Amino acid sequence: MDRIRVVGGNPLNGIIPISGAKNAALPLMIASLLTSDTLTLENVPHLADVEQLMRILGNHGVDVSVNGRRERQSDAYSRTIHFTCRTIVDTLAPYELVSKMRASFWVIGPLLAREGQARVSLPGGCAIGTRPVDLFIEGLEALGASMDIDGGYINATAPKGGLVGAHYTFPKVSVGATHVMMMAATLARGTTVIGNAAREPEVVDLANCLIAMGAKIEGAGTATITIEGVTTLSGARHRVLPDRIETGTYAMAVAAAGGDVVLEGTDAGLLETALDAIRNSGAEITVTPTGLRVVRKPGPIHPVDIVTEPFPGFPTDLQAQFMALMTRADGVSHVKETIFENRFMHVQELARLGAKITLSGQSATIEGVPRLRGAPVMATDLRASVSLVIAGLAAEGETVVSRVYHLDRGFERLEEKLTRCGAVVERITD
Ligand code: UD1
């Protein structure tokens, strides 16, 4: 199993290209199930989760071709990929595939909308809480589907004549359930109004792509999304938006390790709350014509309190990275996690580097320390693993992060991007 070795103490200087967003690419790829025409996605990141979803979509009958060729290897940072689902050949999404990645559960929406039925395994994914699917079930039931759980699978069946538009307000904000209900409603009869919808930029990106495919959607990016059902959707060409989590991660890495880095191809408007928190910690962030510039001059890191919230609040996917930054702050800071339970698994690993963090329920108190010292640590989930790399960059000596397959799910060529900026980061393949 690969490991990543980080030798800390070097500031980051240079340019880091930001990839297309994983969390946008996945639902966009799934949207290809809604049409028999070709959906072309540009700026698709090269990640383990994307490759896995290609395999899953292939099972349902989606023909995938990368940059016009059939092979799936490319040296480019991001790729253009064509997805064509002439017919859905199988409405079953098996446990072996869905358990590896939670987002693959989302195929349930398009399969149900286009074929009137789906049998989808209950999901797996990152070990960051129980992550139930009640909101998906309630949302699709509101559209007239009957949903039944048996043997670890959900059997979903649309009424005769297909799904029917409805008004439904989610009791809790869910990105995935908003994606699924929006996709399903594009092909339902009549109007659907989704209340308390997720406002994440990835929801807006999916809505924009669906609109390009012929869907009638208004209000994406607000808490109320209105969808007028259409009978068919066509192909489209769509560019995946930049990865705001990757952007925030590298900005926090510079804030922690010091240096001057331009994050190219990103958009500050995607993560203003997180950028404000980084600025308050003492880094300078300026918007450039092509992205962002992050500068941290030598001097103390200020303590900053954060609370994770649905967009536009501070993203839970940057919580671990921000905590890594705060371990070096000149004072005490607090982190409150409100989205997922059990999303503090990085705390005990950060402690191995000398961080002083105490947990109380969903809150963490971080007492900044003057120095961290490198140590062997273990990645526990996708975002937690990169927080250990950030801590390693800010620590003295050598940190070896094991179980980096978590990292490969969501960060494209991390070691290459950091090494080009002067960091000492290498992959050890056993
Ligand atoms: C997506 C992101 C993930 C991010 C999360 C929150 C992708 C591929 N993943 O995950 O990186 O951390 O949004 O921003 O885009 N919940 C229920 N019942 C449900 C569904 C969700 O209770 O049926 C709960 C979850 O357990 C969690 C909260 O709702 O506590 C938010 O989860 P949700 O927004 O659904 O996260 P994902 O879409 O899985």
Coordinates of N, CA and C and ligand atoms in Angstrom, one line a residue, residues 22-24 26-27 49 101-106 126 128-138 170 172-179 198 200 202 244-245 309-311 314-318 337-341 343 382-383 409, ligand 1:
K22 N -14.1 17.2 -7.8 CA -14.6 15.9 -7.7 C -16.1 15.9 -7.4
N23 N -16.5 16.7 -6.4 CA -17.9 16.6 -6.0 C -18.9 17.2 -7.0
A24 N -18.4 17.8 -8.0 CA -19.2 18.2 -9.1 C -19.2 17.2 -10.2
L26 N -18.7 14.0 -10.1 CA -19.5 12.7 -9.8 C -20.9 12.9 -10.2
P27 N -21.7 13.8 -9.7 CA -23.1 13.9 -10.1 C -23.3 14.3 -11.6
D49 N -12.0 8.1 -7.4 CA -13.4 8.1 -7.3 C -14.0 8.2 -8.7
M101 N -18.0 3.6 -2.9 CA -18.1 5.1 -3.0 C -19.6 5.5 -2.8
R102 N -19.8 6.3 -1.8 CA -21.2 6.6 -1.4 C -21.9 7.3 -2.6
A103 N -21.3 8.2 -3.3 CA -21.9 9.0 -4.3 C -22.5 8.1 -5.4
S104 N -22.0 6.9 -5.6 CA -22.6 6.0 -6.6 C -24.0 5.6 -6.3
F105 N -24.4 5.8 -5.1 CA -25.8 5.5 -4.7 C -26.8 6.5 -5.5
W106 N -26.2 7.6 -5.9 CA -27.0 8.7 -6.5 C -27.6 8.2 -7.9
C126 N -16.7 7.1 2.9 CA -15.9 7.5 4.0 C -16.5 7.2 5.4
I128 N -17.2 8.5 8.1 CA -17.3 9.8 8.9 C -18.7 9.9 9.5
G129 N -19.3 8.8 10.0 CA -20.6 8.9 10.6 C -21.5 7.9 9.9
T130 N -22.8 7.9 10.4 CA -23.7 6.9 9.9 C -24.2 7.1 8.5
R131 N -24.3 8.4 8.1 CA -24.7 8.8 6.8 C -25.9 8.0 6.2
P132 N -27.1 8.2 6.8 CA -28.3 7.5 6.3 C -28.8 8.0 5.0
V133 N -29.9 7.3 4.5 CA -30.4 7.7 3.1 C -31.9 8.1 3.2
D134 N -32.4 8.4 4.5 CA -33.8 8.7 4.6 C -34.3 9.8 3.8
L135 N -33.4 10.8 3.6 CA -33.8 12.0 2.8 C -34.0 11.7 1.3
F136 N -33.2 10.8 0.8 CA -33.3 10.3 -0.6 C -34.7 9.6 -0.7
I137 N -34.9 8.7 0.2 CA -36.2 7.9 0.2 C -37.4 8.9 0.2
E138 N -37.4 9.8 1.2 CA -38.6 10.7 1.3 C -38.7 11.6 0.0
F170 N -37.0 19.4 2.3 CA -36.1 18.5 3.1 C -36.1 19.0 4.5
K172 N -33.7 18.5 6.4 CA -32.3 18.8 6.7 C -31.6 19.0 5.4
V173 N -30.6 19.8 5.3 CA -29.9 20.1 4.0 C -29.0 18.9 3.7
S174 N -29.2 18.4 2.5 CA -28.3 17.3 2.0 C -28.0 17.6 0.5
V175 N -26.7 17.6 0.3 CA -26.1 17.8 -1.0 C -26.6 16.7 -1.9
G176 N -26.3 15.4 -1.5 CA -26.6 14.3 -2.4 C -28.1 14.1 -2.6
A177 N -29.0 14.3 -1.6 CA -30.4 14.2 -1.8 C -30.9 15.3 -2.7
T178 N -30.3 16.5 -2.7 CA -30.7 17.5 -3.6 C -30.4 17.2 -5.0
H179 N -29.1 16.7 -5.2 CA -28.7 16.3 -6.6 C -29.7 15.2 -7.1
A198 N -29.9 22.1 -0.9 CA -28.5 22.4 -0.7 C -28.2 23.5 -1.7
E200 N -24.9 24.4 -2.4 CA -23.5 24.2 -2.7 C -23.3 24.5 -4.2
E202 N -21.7 23.0 -6.3 CA -21.8 21.8 -7.1 C -23.2 21.5 -7.5
R244 N -13.3 23.6 -5.1 CA -13.1 24.6 -4.0 C -12.5 24.0 -2.8
I245 N -12.6 22.7 -2.6 CA -12.0 22.0 -1.5 C -10.5 21.9 -1.7
E309 N -20.8 24.4 8.4 CA -22.2 24.6 8.0 C -22.4 24.3 6.6
P310 N -23.7 24.0 6.1 CA -23.9 23.9 4.7 C -23.5 25.2 4.0
F311 N -23.2 25.2 2.7 CA -22.9 26.4 1.9 C -23.9 27.4 2.1
F314 N -18.7 27.6 6.5 CA -17.4 26.9 6.4 C -17.6 25.5 6.0
P315 N -17.0 24.9 5.0 CA -17.3 23.6 4.5 C -16.7 22.5 5.4
T316 N -17.5 21.5 5.7 CA -17.0 20.4 6.6 C -15.8 19.7 5.9
D317 N -15.7 19.8 4.6 CA -14.6 19.1 3.9 C -13.3 19.9 4.0
L318 N -13.3 21.0 4.7 CA -12.0 21.8 5.0 C -11.7 21.8 6.5
E337 N -18.0 20.9 14.6 CA -18.5 20.2 13.4 C -20.0 20.0 13.5
T338 N -20.8 20.5 12.6 CA -22.2 20.4 12.7 C -22.8 19.5 11.6
I339 N -22.0 19.1 10.6 CA -22.5 18.3 9.5 C -22.5 16.8 9.7
F340 N -21.3 16.3 10.1 CA -21.1 14.9 10.3 C -20.7 14.6 11.7
E341 N -21.2 13.5 12.3 CA -20.7 13.1 13.6 C -19.5 12.3 13.3
R343 N -16.4 13.1 12.8 CA -15.5 13.6 11.8 C -14.3 14.2 12.4
L382 N -10.8 10.7 3.5 CA -10.2 11.6 2.4 C -9.7 12.9 2.8
R383 N -10.5 13.7 3.5 CA -10.1 15.0 3.9 C -9.1 15.0 5.1
R409 N -8.4 9.3 -3.7 CA -9.8 9.4 -4.1 C -10.2 10.8 -4.5
Ligands
UD1_1 C1 -21.5 15.7 0.0 C2 -20.0 15.7 -0.4 C3 -19.1 15.6 0.8 C4 -19.5 16.7 1.8 C5 -21.0 16.7 2.1 C6 -21.4 17.9 3.0 C7 -20.0 14.6 -2.6 C8 -19.6 13.5 -3.4 N1 -19.8 14.5 -1.3 O1 -21.7 14.4 0.6 O2 -17.8 15.7 0.4 O3 -18.8 16.4 3.0 O4 -21.7 16.8 0.9 O5 -21.0 19.0 2.4 O6 -20.5 15.6 -3.1 N2 -28.1 12.9 5.7 C9 -29.2 12.3 6.3 N3 -30.0 11.6 5.5 C10 -29.8 11.5 4.2 C11 -28.7 12.1 3.6 C12 -27.9 12.8 4.4 O7 -29.4 12.4 7.5 O8 -30.6 10.8 3.5 C13 -27.2 13.7 6.6 C14 -25.7 13.2 6.6 O9 -25.6 12.1 7.4 C15 -25.0 14.4 7.0 C16 -25.8 15.5 6.4 O10 -27.1 15.0 6.1 O11 -25.0 14.5 8.4 C17 -25.2 16.1 5.2 O12 -24.9 15.1 4.2 P1 -25.0 15.3 2.7 O13 -25.0 16.7 2.4 O14 -26.0 14.4 2.2 O15 -23.6 14.8 2.2 P2 -23.2 14.0 0.9 O16 -24.1 14.4 -0.2 O17 -23.1 12.5 1.2

